[in-house]
Short mmCIF file of C-alpha atoms in Angstrom, two decimals:
data_model
loop_
_atom_site.label_atom_id
_atom_site.label_comp_id
_atom_site.label_asym_id
_atom_site.label_seq_id
_atom_site.Cartn_x
_atom_site.Cartn_y
_atom_site.Cartn_z
CA MET A 1 26.61 -140.56 1.35
CA SER A 2 28.12 -138.13 -1.07
CA THR A 3 25.93 -134.17 -1.47
CA ARG A 4 25.60 -135.45 -5.11
CA ASP A 5 24.23 -138.94 -4.62
CA LEU A 6 22.13 -137.13 -1.74
CA THR A 7 20.54 -134.59 -4.32
CA GLU A 8 20.19 -136.95 -6.89
CA LEU A 9 17.80 -139.42 -4.83
CA MET A 10 16.18 -135.82 -4.21
CA ASP A 11 15.24 -135.51 -7.27
CA SER A 12 14.22 -138.90 -8.17
CA ILE A 13 12.04 -139.04 -5.50
CA ALA A 14 10.51 -135.27 -6.62
CA GLY A 15 10.08 -136.66 -10.09
CA ARG A 16 8.19 -139.75 -9.02
CA THR A 17 5.17 -137.13 -7.69
CA ASP A 18 2.88 -138.28 -9.85
CA GLU A 19 3.81 -141.87 -9.17
CA LEU A 20 3.37 -141.45 -5.52
CA VAL A 21 -0.21 -139.99 -6.22
CA ALA A 22 -1.48 -142.39 -8.31
CA LEU A 23 -0.29 -145.03 -6.04
CA THR A 24 -2.16 -143.23 -3.09
CA GLN A 25 -5.26 -143.01 -5.27
CA ASP A 26 -5.19 -146.95 -6.00
CA LEU A 27 -4.18 -147.94 -2.10
CA ILE A 28 -7.47 -145.43 -1.04
CA ARG A 29 -9.90 -147.17 -3.47
CA PHE A 30 -9.44 -150.24 -2.09
CA PRO A 31 -12.49 -150.38 1.09
CA THR A 32 -10.66 -151.89 3.28
CA VAL A 33 -12.93 -150.95 6.01
CA ASN A 34 -12.51 -151.92 9.78
CA PRO A 35 -14.64 -153.76 10.76
CA PRO A 36 -15.53 -156.14 9.40
CA GLY A 37 -12.35 -156.48 7.53
CA GLU A 38 -13.16 -155.42 4.08
CA ALA A 39 -10.73 -156.03 0.98
CA TYR A 40 -7.66 -157.19 2.97
CA ARG A 41 -6.92 -159.90 0.74
CA PRO A 42 -6.64 -157.74 -3.20
CA CYS A 43 -5.37 -154.78 -1.30
CA ALA A 44 -2.42 -156.87 0.35
CA GLU A 45 -2.08 -158.75 -2.66
CA TYR A 46 -1.52 -155.36 -4.82
CA ILE A 47 1.11 -154.23 -2.76
CA GLY A 48 2.95 -157.46 -3.23
CA ASP A 49 2.79 -158.00 -6.91
CA ARG A 50 4.09 -153.95 -7.30
CA LEU A 51 6.84 -155.01 -4.87
CA ARG A 52 7.61 -158.59 -6.32
CA LYS A 53 8.39 -156.78 -9.67
CA ARG A 54 11.00 -154.81 -7.99
CA GLY A 55 12.49 -157.77 -6.79
CA PHE A 56 11.33 -158.44 -3.15
CA GLN A 57 10.27 -161.69 -1.95
CA VAL A 58 6.68 -161.48 -1.04
CA GLU A 59 4.84 -163.77 1.58
CA TYR A 60 1.41 -163.55 2.88
CA VAL A 61 0.56 -164.27 6.04
CA ARG A 62 -3.29 -164.99 7.32
CA ALA A 63 -3.89 -164.73 10.88
CA VAL A 64 -5.62 -167.56 11.06
CA GLY A 65 -7.45 -167.82 14.53
CA ALA A 66 -7.58 -163.95 15.13
CA PRO A 67 -10.21 -161.86 16.21
CA GLY A 68 -12.37 -160.96 13.09
CA ASP A 69 -10.39 -163.82 11.19
CA SER A 70 -13.50 -166.46 8.56
CA ASP A 71 -13.86 -167.06 5.57
CA GLN A 72 -15.35 -164.15 4.54
CA TYR A 73 -13.23 -161.41 6.39
CA PRO A 74 -9.59 -163.23 6.17
CA ARG A 75 -6.51 -161.11 8.17
CA VAL A 76 -4.24 -161.43 5.47
CA ASN A 77 -0.77 -159.58 5.53
CA VAL A 78 2.10 -158.77 3.10
CA ILE A 79 5.72 -158.82 4.50
CA ALA A 80 8.18 -158.20 1.23
CA ARG A 81 11.83 -158.14 2.21
CA ARG A 82 14.59 -157.32 -0.45
CA GLU A 83 18.44 -158.37 0.45
CA GLY A 84 21.23 -155.93 -0.34
CA SER A 85 24.45 -156.30 -1.59
CA ARG A 86 25.89 -157.63 1.88
CA PRO A 87 25.27 -158.40 5.55
CA GLY A 88 23.94 -155.67 7.45
CA PRO A 89 20.81 -154.34 9.57
CA CYS A 90 17.16 -154.78 8.36
CA VAL A 91 15.13 -151.51 8.09
CA HIS A 92 11.23 -152.39 8.28
CA PHE A 93 8.54 -150.18 7.05
CA ASN A 94 5.46 -151.16 8.35
CA SER A 95 1.82 -149.60 7.82
CA HIS A 96 -1.61 -150.80 8.24
CA ILE A 97 -4.05 -150.85 5.40
CA ASP A 98 -7.12 -151.27 7.10
CA VAL A 99 -9.23 -148.02 7.66
CA VAL A 100 -12.08 -146.86 9.71
CA GLU A 101 -15.78 -146.69 8.46
CA THR A 102 -16.68 -143.40 6.39
CA GLY A 103 -19.28 -142.11 8.77
CA SER A 104 -21.23 -138.85 7.13
CA GLY A 105 -20.61 -135.55 6.15
CA TRP A 106 -18.42 -136.28 2.88
CA THR A 107 -18.32 -133.72 0.40
CA VAL A 108 -16.31 -136.58 -1.93
CA ASP A 109 -16.36 -139.97 -2.86
CA PRO A 110 -14.33 -141.52 0.48
CA PHE A 111 -13.14 -144.37 -1.86
CA GLY A 112 -12.55 -142.12 -5.17
CA GLY A 113 -9.09 -140.84 -4.06
CA GLU A 114 -10.03 -137.05 -5.44
CA VAL A 115 -7.29 -134.91 -5.88
CA LYS A 116 -7.72 -131.36 -5.60
CA ASP A 117 -5.34 -128.34 -4.34
CA GLY A 118 -2.63 -130.16 -3.44
CA LYS A 119 -4.60 -133.18 -1.89
CA VAL A 120 -5.84 -136.52 -2.15
CA TYR A 121 -9.02 -137.11 -0.50
CA GLY A 122 -10.25 -140.39 0.61
CA ARG A 123 -10.97 -142.63 3.76
CA GLY A 124 -7.09 -143.78 4.81
CA ALA A 125 -5.58 -141.21 2.60
CA CYS A 126 -4.24 -139.62 5.74
CA ASP A 127 -4.21 -142.43 8.07
CA MET A 128 -2.54 -144.32 6.38
CA LYS A 129 -2.50 -145.26 3.12
CA GLY A 130 -0.62 -142.17 2.30
CA GLY A 131 2.01 -142.79 4.44
CA LEU A 132 2.37 -146.25 2.58
CA ALA A 133 2.61 -144.86 -0.49
CA SER A 134 5.26 -142.86 0.86
CA SER A 135 7.49 -145.35 1.64
CA ILE A 136 6.62 -147.82 -1.49
CA ILE A 137 8.25 -144.64 -3.35
CA ALA A 138 11.32 -143.81 -1.28
CA VAL A 139 12.46 -147.67 -1.12
CA GLU A 140 11.95 -148.22 -4.62
CA ALA A 141 14.25 -144.43 -5.31
CA LEU A 142 16.60 -145.77 -2.99
CA ILE A 143 16.88 -149.20 -5.09
CA ASP A 144 17.14 -147.54 -8.32
CA SER A 145 19.57 -145.05 -7.34
CA GLY A 146 22.20 -147.49 -7.58
CA LEU A 147 23.49 -146.86 -4.14
CA ASP A 148 25.24 -149.60 -2.30
CA LEU A 149 22.96 -151.05 0.48
CA PRO A 150 23.77 -153.35 2.95
CA GLY A 151 21.51 -155.25 4.34
CA ALA A 152 17.53 -155.80 3.58
CA LEU A 153 14.93 -153.70 3.37
CA GLU A 154 11.05 -155.11 4.03
CA ILE A 155 7.59 -153.40 3.30
CA SER A 156 4.42 -154.66 5.44
CA GLY A 157 0.99 -153.91 4.78
CA THR A 158 -0.94 -155.41 7.98
CA VAL A 159 -4.31 -155.38 9.37
CA ASP A 160 -6.53 -154.67 12.00
CA GLU A 161 -4.31 -151.31 13.59
CA GLU A 162 -7.70 -149.85 14.27
CA SER A 163 -9.00 -152.50 16.50
CA GLY A 164 -6.33 -153.13 18.43
CA GLY A 165 -3.73 -154.66 15.52
CA TYR A 166 -4.23 -158.64 16.88
CA GLY A 167 -4.97 -160.04 13.21
CA GLY A 168 -1.66 -157.72 11.89
CA VAL A 169 1.43 -156.77 14.09
CA ALA A 170 0.49 -158.53 16.72
CA TYR A 171 -0.15 -162.14 15.03
CA LEU A 172 3.50 -161.26 12.91
CA ALA A 173 5.42 -160.37 16.07
CA GLU A 174 4.47 -163.17 18.45
CA ARG A 175 6.01 -165.24 15.46
CA GLY A 176 8.86 -163.41 15.21
CA TRP A 177 8.55 -161.10 12.15
CA PHE A 178 9.22 -157.59 14.36
CA SER A 179 12.49 -158.92 16.20
CA LYS A 180 15.96 -159.54 16.19
CA PRO A 181 17.70 -160.82 14.32
CA ARG A 182 15.22 -160.42 11.31
CA VAL A 183 14.65 -156.92 12.08
CA ASP A 184 16.92 -154.18 13.33
CA HIS A 185 14.49 -150.82 12.66
CA VAL A 186 10.94 -150.04 12.43
CA ILE A 187 9.67 -146.83 10.65
CA ILE A 188 6.03 -146.90 10.79
CA PRO A 189 4.79 -143.94 8.50
CA GLU A 190 1.60 -142.79 10.47
CA PRO A 191 0.32 -139.44 10.37
CA LEU A 192 2.21 -137.61 13.01
CA ASN A 193 2.93 -134.02 10.43
CA VAL A 194 6.15 -134.72 8.16
CA ASP A 195 8.71 -132.82 10.30
CA ARG A 196 7.68 -134.51 13.94
CA VAL A 197 9.27 -137.86 15.13
CA CYS A 198 7.40 -140.31 16.89
CA ILE A 199 8.85 -141.89 19.88
CA GLY A 200 5.87 -143.38 21.57
CA HIS A 201 2.68 -143.48 22.66
CA ARG A 202 0.31 -142.56 26.12
CA GLY A 203 -1.03 -146.08 27.94
CA VAL A 204 -4.91 -147.53 27.31
CA TRP A 205 -7.05 -148.99 29.40
CA TRP A 206 -10.68 -149.88 28.41
CA ALA A 207 -13.29 -151.52 30.74
CA GLU A 208 -17.01 -151.98 30.62
CA ILE A 209 -18.66 -150.79 34.47
CA GLU A 210 -22.11 -152.69 34.92
CA THR A 211 -24.36 -151.21 37.75
CA LYS A 212 -26.96 -153.54 39.16
CA GLY A 213 -30.25 -152.94 40.11
CA ARG A 214 -33.70 -154.58 40.12
CA ILE A 215 -36.68 -154.50 37.66
CA ALA A 216 -40.24 -153.00 38.72
CA HIS A 217 -43.17 -151.66 37.45
CA GLY A 218 -42.35 -147.89 36.26
CA SER A 219 -45.00 -146.38 37.94
CA MET A 220 -43.33 -148.00 41.40
CA PRO A 221 -40.12 -147.35 41.23
CA PHE A 222 -40.16 -147.57 44.48
CA LEU A 223 -40.56 -151.30 44.67
CA GLY A 224 -37.31 -151.60 42.38
CA ASP A 225 -33.48 -150.16 42.09
CA SER A 226 -32.98 -148.07 39.48
CA ALA A 227 -29.23 -149.93 37.83
CA ILE A 228 -29.43 -146.33 35.50
CA ARG A 229 -29.38 -143.96 38.71
CA HIS A 230 -26.82 -145.88 40.22
CA MET A 231 -24.47 -144.77 36.95
CA GLY A 232 -25.53 -141.51 37.66
CA ALA A 233 -23.84 -142.23 41.12
CA VAL A 234 -20.87 -143.55 38.87
CA MET A 235 -20.66 -140.49 36.64
CA GLN A 236 -20.44 -137.96 39.64
CA SER A 237 -17.75 -139.68 41.35
CA PHE A 238 -16.24 -139.34 38.33
CA GLU A 239 -16.83 -135.87 37.49
CA ASP A 240 -16.19 -134.58 41.24
CA LYS A 241 -12.90 -137.05 42.13
CA LEU A 242 -10.93 -138.60 39.13
CA TYR A 243 -11.41 -136.09 36.41
CA PRO A 244 -9.95 -133.34 38.82
CA ALA A 245 -7.34 -136.09 39.76
CA MET A 246 -6.78 -136.76 36.75
CA ALA A 247 -6.19 -133.36 35.45
CA LEU A 248 -3.79 -132.25 37.70
CA ARG A 249 -1.54 -134.92 36.37
CA ARG A 250 1.36 -134.13 33.34
CA SER A 251 3.59 -136.07 31.65
CA ASP A 252 7.71 -135.67 30.57
CA MET A 253 6.68 -137.44 27.65
CA PRO A 254 6.28 -135.28 24.39
CA VAL A 255 2.75 -135.75 23.63
CA VAL A 256 0.80 -133.69 21.35
CA PRO A 257 -1.54 -131.97 21.28
CA GLU A 258 -0.74 -130.79 24.42
CA GLY A 259 -4.25 -131.47 26.14
CA ALA A 260 -3.08 -134.59 25.75
CA ARG A 261 0.05 -134.05 28.24
CA GLN A 262 -2.36 -134.65 30.99
CA SER A 263 -4.11 -138.15 31.86
CA THR A 264 -7.53 -138.57 30.32
CA MET A 265 -10.84 -140.78 29.95
CA ASN A 266 -13.64 -140.43 27.55
CA ILE A 267 -16.72 -141.90 28.62
CA ASN A 268 -17.31 -144.20 25.26
CA SER A 269 -20.84 -145.21 25.99
CA ILE A 270 -23.33 -145.95 28.52
CA HIS A 271 -26.64 -148.15 28.10
CA GLY A 272 -29.51 -149.00 30.30
CA GLY A 273 -33.38 -150.01 30.34
CA GLN A 274 -35.08 -151.30 27.08
CA GLY A 275 -32.61 -151.54 24.05
CA GLU A 276 -31.87 -148.93 21.49
CA GLU A 277 -32.91 -150.93 18.71
CA PHE A 278 -36.74 -151.11 19.45
CA GLU A 279 -38.66 -148.57 17.84
CA GLY A 280 -42.08 -148.92 19.47
CA LEU A 281 -43.29 -147.42 23.04
CA PRO A 282 -40.76 -148.35 25.92
CA ALA A 283 -42.32 -151.02 28.15
CA PRO A 284 -42.75 -149.40 31.92
CA CYS A 285 -39.74 -151.14 33.76
CA VAL A 286 -37.27 -149.83 36.19
CA ALA A 287 -34.13 -150.90 34.58
CA ASP A 288 -32.25 -153.75 36.06
CA SER A 289 -28.34 -153.22 34.50
CA SER A 290 -26.89 -150.79 33.32
CA ARG A 291 -23.15 -150.39 31.35
CA MET A 292 -20.62 -147.88 30.49
CA ILE A 293 -17.45 -148.18 28.96
CA ILE A 294 -14.43 -145.88 29.70
CA ASP A 295 -11.94 -145.20 27.06
CA ARG A 296 -8.94 -144.60 30.01
CA ARG A 297 -5.44 -142.77 28.59
CA PHE A 298 -2.82 -142.64 31.05
CA LEU A 299 0.84 -141.52 31.12
CA ILE A 300 4.21 -143.27 31.46
CA GLU A 301 4.34 -142.20 34.89
CA GLU A 302 1.56 -144.16 36.20
CA SER A 303 0.73 -147.67 36.14
CA LEU A 304 -1.87 -149.87 34.82
CA GLU A 305 -2.19 -151.38 38.43
CA ASP A 306 -2.84 -147.87 39.22
CA VAL A 307 -5.03 -146.65 37.14
CA ARG A 308 -7.32 -149.58 37.39
CA GLY A 309 -7.53 -149.46 41.39
CA GLU A 310 -7.96 -145.89 41.14
CA VAL A 311 -11.52 -146.62 39.87
CA VAL A 312 -12.36 -149.44 41.44
CA ALA A 313 -11.72 -147.62 44.52
CA LEU A 314 -14.21 -144.61 43.64
CA LEU A 315 -16.66 -147.93 42.87
CA ASP A 316 -16.22 -149.23 46.31
CA GLU A 317 -16.65 -146.50 47.82
CA LEU A 318 -20.38 -145.91 46.56
CA ALA A 319 -20.94 -149.60 47.10
CA ALA A 320 -19.94 -149.09 50.97
CA THR A 321 -22.04 -145.48 51.32
CA ARG A 322 -24.89 -145.74 48.49
CA PRO A 323 -27.87 -148.21 49.63
CA GLU A 324 -27.85 -151.39 47.06
CA PHE A 325 -25.10 -150.58 45.12
CA LYS A 326 -23.70 -152.99 43.35
CA TYR A 327 -21.49 -153.20 40.28
CA HIS A 328 -18.97 -155.21 37.76
CA ILE A 329 -16.02 -154.41 36.19
CA LYS A 330 -14.96 -156.38 33.51
CA ASP A 331 -11.38 -155.10 31.57
CA LEU A 332 -11.49 -155.12 27.40
CA PHE A 333 -8.14 -154.11 26.42
CA GLN A 334 -4.98 -152.26 28.20
CA VAL A 335 -1.55 -151.19 26.59
CA ALA A 336 1.88 -149.78 28.84
CA PRO A 337 3.12 -146.62 27.33
CA SER A 338 5.74 -147.23 25.23
CA MET A 339 8.58 -144.82 24.35
CA ALA A 340 12.31 -145.16 22.15
CA ASP A 341 15.21 -143.64 23.07
CA ARG A 342 14.77 -140.46 21.21
CA ASP A 343 18.51 -141.12 20.48
CA GLY A 344 18.97 -144.51 19.62
CA PRO A 345 19.62 -145.05 15.75
CA VAL A 346 16.25 -144.93 14.21
CA ALA A 347 14.98 -141.92 15.96
CA SER A 348 18.02 -140.16 15.58
CA VAL A 349 19.02 -140.76 12.00
CA THR A 350 15.66 -139.91 11.11
CA ALA A 351 15.23 -136.94 13.05
CA ARG A 352 18.94 -135.60 11.01
CA ALA A 353 16.96 -136.53 7.49
CA VAL A 354 14.22 -133.88 8.25
CA GLU A 355 16.59 -131.70 8.92
CA THR A 356 18.31 -132.13 5.84
CA VAL A 357 14.63 -131.75 4.05
CA LEU A 358 12.97 -129.67 5.21
CA GLY A 359 15.65 -127.72 6.61
CA ARG A 360 14.59 -127.13 10.09
CA LYS A 361 14.89 -129.27 13.25
CA ALA A 362 12.67 -132.33 13.84
CA GLN A 363 10.19 -132.53 16.94
CA PHE A 364 10.07 -135.38 18.78
CA VAL A 365 6.44 -136.39 19.96
CA CYS A 366 4.73 -139.03 21.92
CA SER A 367 1.26 -139.73 20.33
CA PRO A 368 -2.06 -139.31 22.20
CA GLY A 369 -3.47 -142.65 21.39
CA THR A 370 -1.56 -146.36 20.75
CA TYR A 371 -0.55 -147.55 17.34
CA ASP A 372 1.33 -150.84 16.53
CA GLN A 373 4.78 -149.65 17.91
CA LYS A 374 2.97 -151.26 20.83
CA HIS A 375 2.98 -154.83 19.62
CA ILE A 376 6.54 -154.45 18.23
CA ASP A 377 7.86 -153.63 21.76
CA ARG A 378 6.02 -155.40 24.24
CA ILE A 379 5.92 -158.91 21.94
CA GLY A 380 9.24 -158.05 19.24
CA LYS A 381 11.26 -156.78 22.18
CA LEU A 382 12.07 -154.51 19.63
CA LYS A 383 12.85 -151.02 21.11
CA ASP A 384 13.80 -149.20 17.84
CA CYS A 385 10.43 -148.27 16.44
CA ILE A 386 9.36 -144.95 16.07
CA ALA A 387 6.55 -143.37 13.63
CA TYR A 388 7.37 -141.15 10.97
CA GLY A 389 4.89 -140.06 8.34
CA PRO A 390 3.05 -137.57 6.04
CA GLY A 391 -0.52 -136.45 6.85
CA VAL A 392 -2.04 -134.07 9.86
CA LEU A 393 -3.05 -136.27 13.34
CA ASP A 394 -6.29 -133.96 13.20
CA MET A 395 -7.47 -135.25 9.87
CA ALA A 396 -7.57 -139.06 10.90
CA HIS A 397 -10.72 -140.61 11.16
CA GLN A 398 -12.72 -137.25 9.78
CA PRO A 399 -14.95 -136.77 6.84
CA ASP A 400 -13.17 -135.05 3.66
CA GLU A 401 -9.93 -136.88 5.55
CA TRP A 402 -6.91 -135.70 2.87
CA VAL A 403 -3.15 -135.95 2.56
CA GLY A 404 -0.96 -133.44 1.32
CA ILE A 405 1.11 -134.03 -1.84
CA ASP A 406 3.96 -132.07 -1.08
CA ASP A 407 4.08 -133.64 2.48
CA MET A 408 3.96 -137.17 1.26
CA VAL A 409 6.99 -136.24 -1.25
CA SER A 410 8.97 -134.68 1.68
CA ALA A 411 8.14 -137.66 3.92
CA ALA A 412 9.39 -140.18 1.07
CA GLN A 413 12.48 -138.15 0.41
CA VAL A 414 13.32 -138.09 4.55
CA MET A 415 12.21 -142.23 5.04
CA ALA A 416 14.65 -142.78 1.66
CA ARG A 417 17.76 -140.57 3.59
CA ALA A 418 16.62 -142.38 6.95
CA ALA A 419 16.78 -146.08 5.37
CA TYR A 420 20.34 -145.50 3.44
CA GLY A 421 21.43 -143.90 7.04
CA LEU A 422 20.73 -146.76 8.96
CA LEU A 423 21.76 -149.41 6.91
CA HIS A 424 24.92 -148.08 6.75
CA GLY A 425 25.53 -148.21 10.65
CA GLU A 426 24.66 -144.18 10.75
CA ARG A 427 23.58 -143.34 15.03
#
């Protein structure tokens, strides 16, 4: 691309700032809350209708039978493809359209798309409707530029990323939508900051641990066996042994923020005894069951088998040393760490585009949590996949979530330059 062509392309995108903001607002105004999976179809159709007018072939794929899919809440994905002037690689921009619940603490309408102080506010503004809007504007500007565009451009709006991606990218990947020869390079506009190229993520293992007890009258607890006290012993074992061990492990993956360079575990919830939904006085009973959900994030240097085995070993130790200790563990979800080659086409070309647009070198990072790269890598067997998009990661899932307008413009410029380079086989 000549300097003149690049300048004209960058200016064209900057000139579409108002359009980019309006598109972001429109997307935010679809309350695509997951769970349960609201407004997926109208949001997907909005994206498809827009791209069809720009010469894209549009398909809607419902993930029939996926978790959560129903006639009331259909898991509807949109995939749009535009063939270029001649055969060549396919560059795919994938964004999830689902957002998490709003929660409390908002000072603006979560689905209003309010604009103030150079930011667009709303649930999903950062994670990741601002990134989706940027990718659409980037591709439209590239098409309108008149530049030679071989290969194919694809844009998808997929669902359920916030709950594992099984009704979205995983479902599509199982059916060949994210595999060669259909697709060669994937950019996911997740909010990792506009000057960062995210090449992967840590692994995750979710599990439920249940401790067993024996019910008895609360005035005579010695006749029973408290599952909650047994769970307290589990907690103490984690505090004394597991957390200190994890704190000593450091990864060579460039995970951000710094605290995520080590292994971590969050205790998502603990329940035991009488149900929390009961509003009257409790019955005097010894709890015969207590359940804990753990969210263990692990490093590329660790294996899932070792991570799980470490927890099981502590539980087995309690079973051998603590009278009447009995437990059950159930796996809920697991994903291996993933990391693309920073010297691969999509990472290196995008990094050069960042430097061209922003005037500073891109930082290669890995995400502390997982995103849909896991399915493109593990199911689609497509390694040339990164995350790059506008938005400050710390704003994701927060009240008064926002995305910066200038960052969206810059991200769209980077995406357009990267897509052009990848279509022309740059490395």
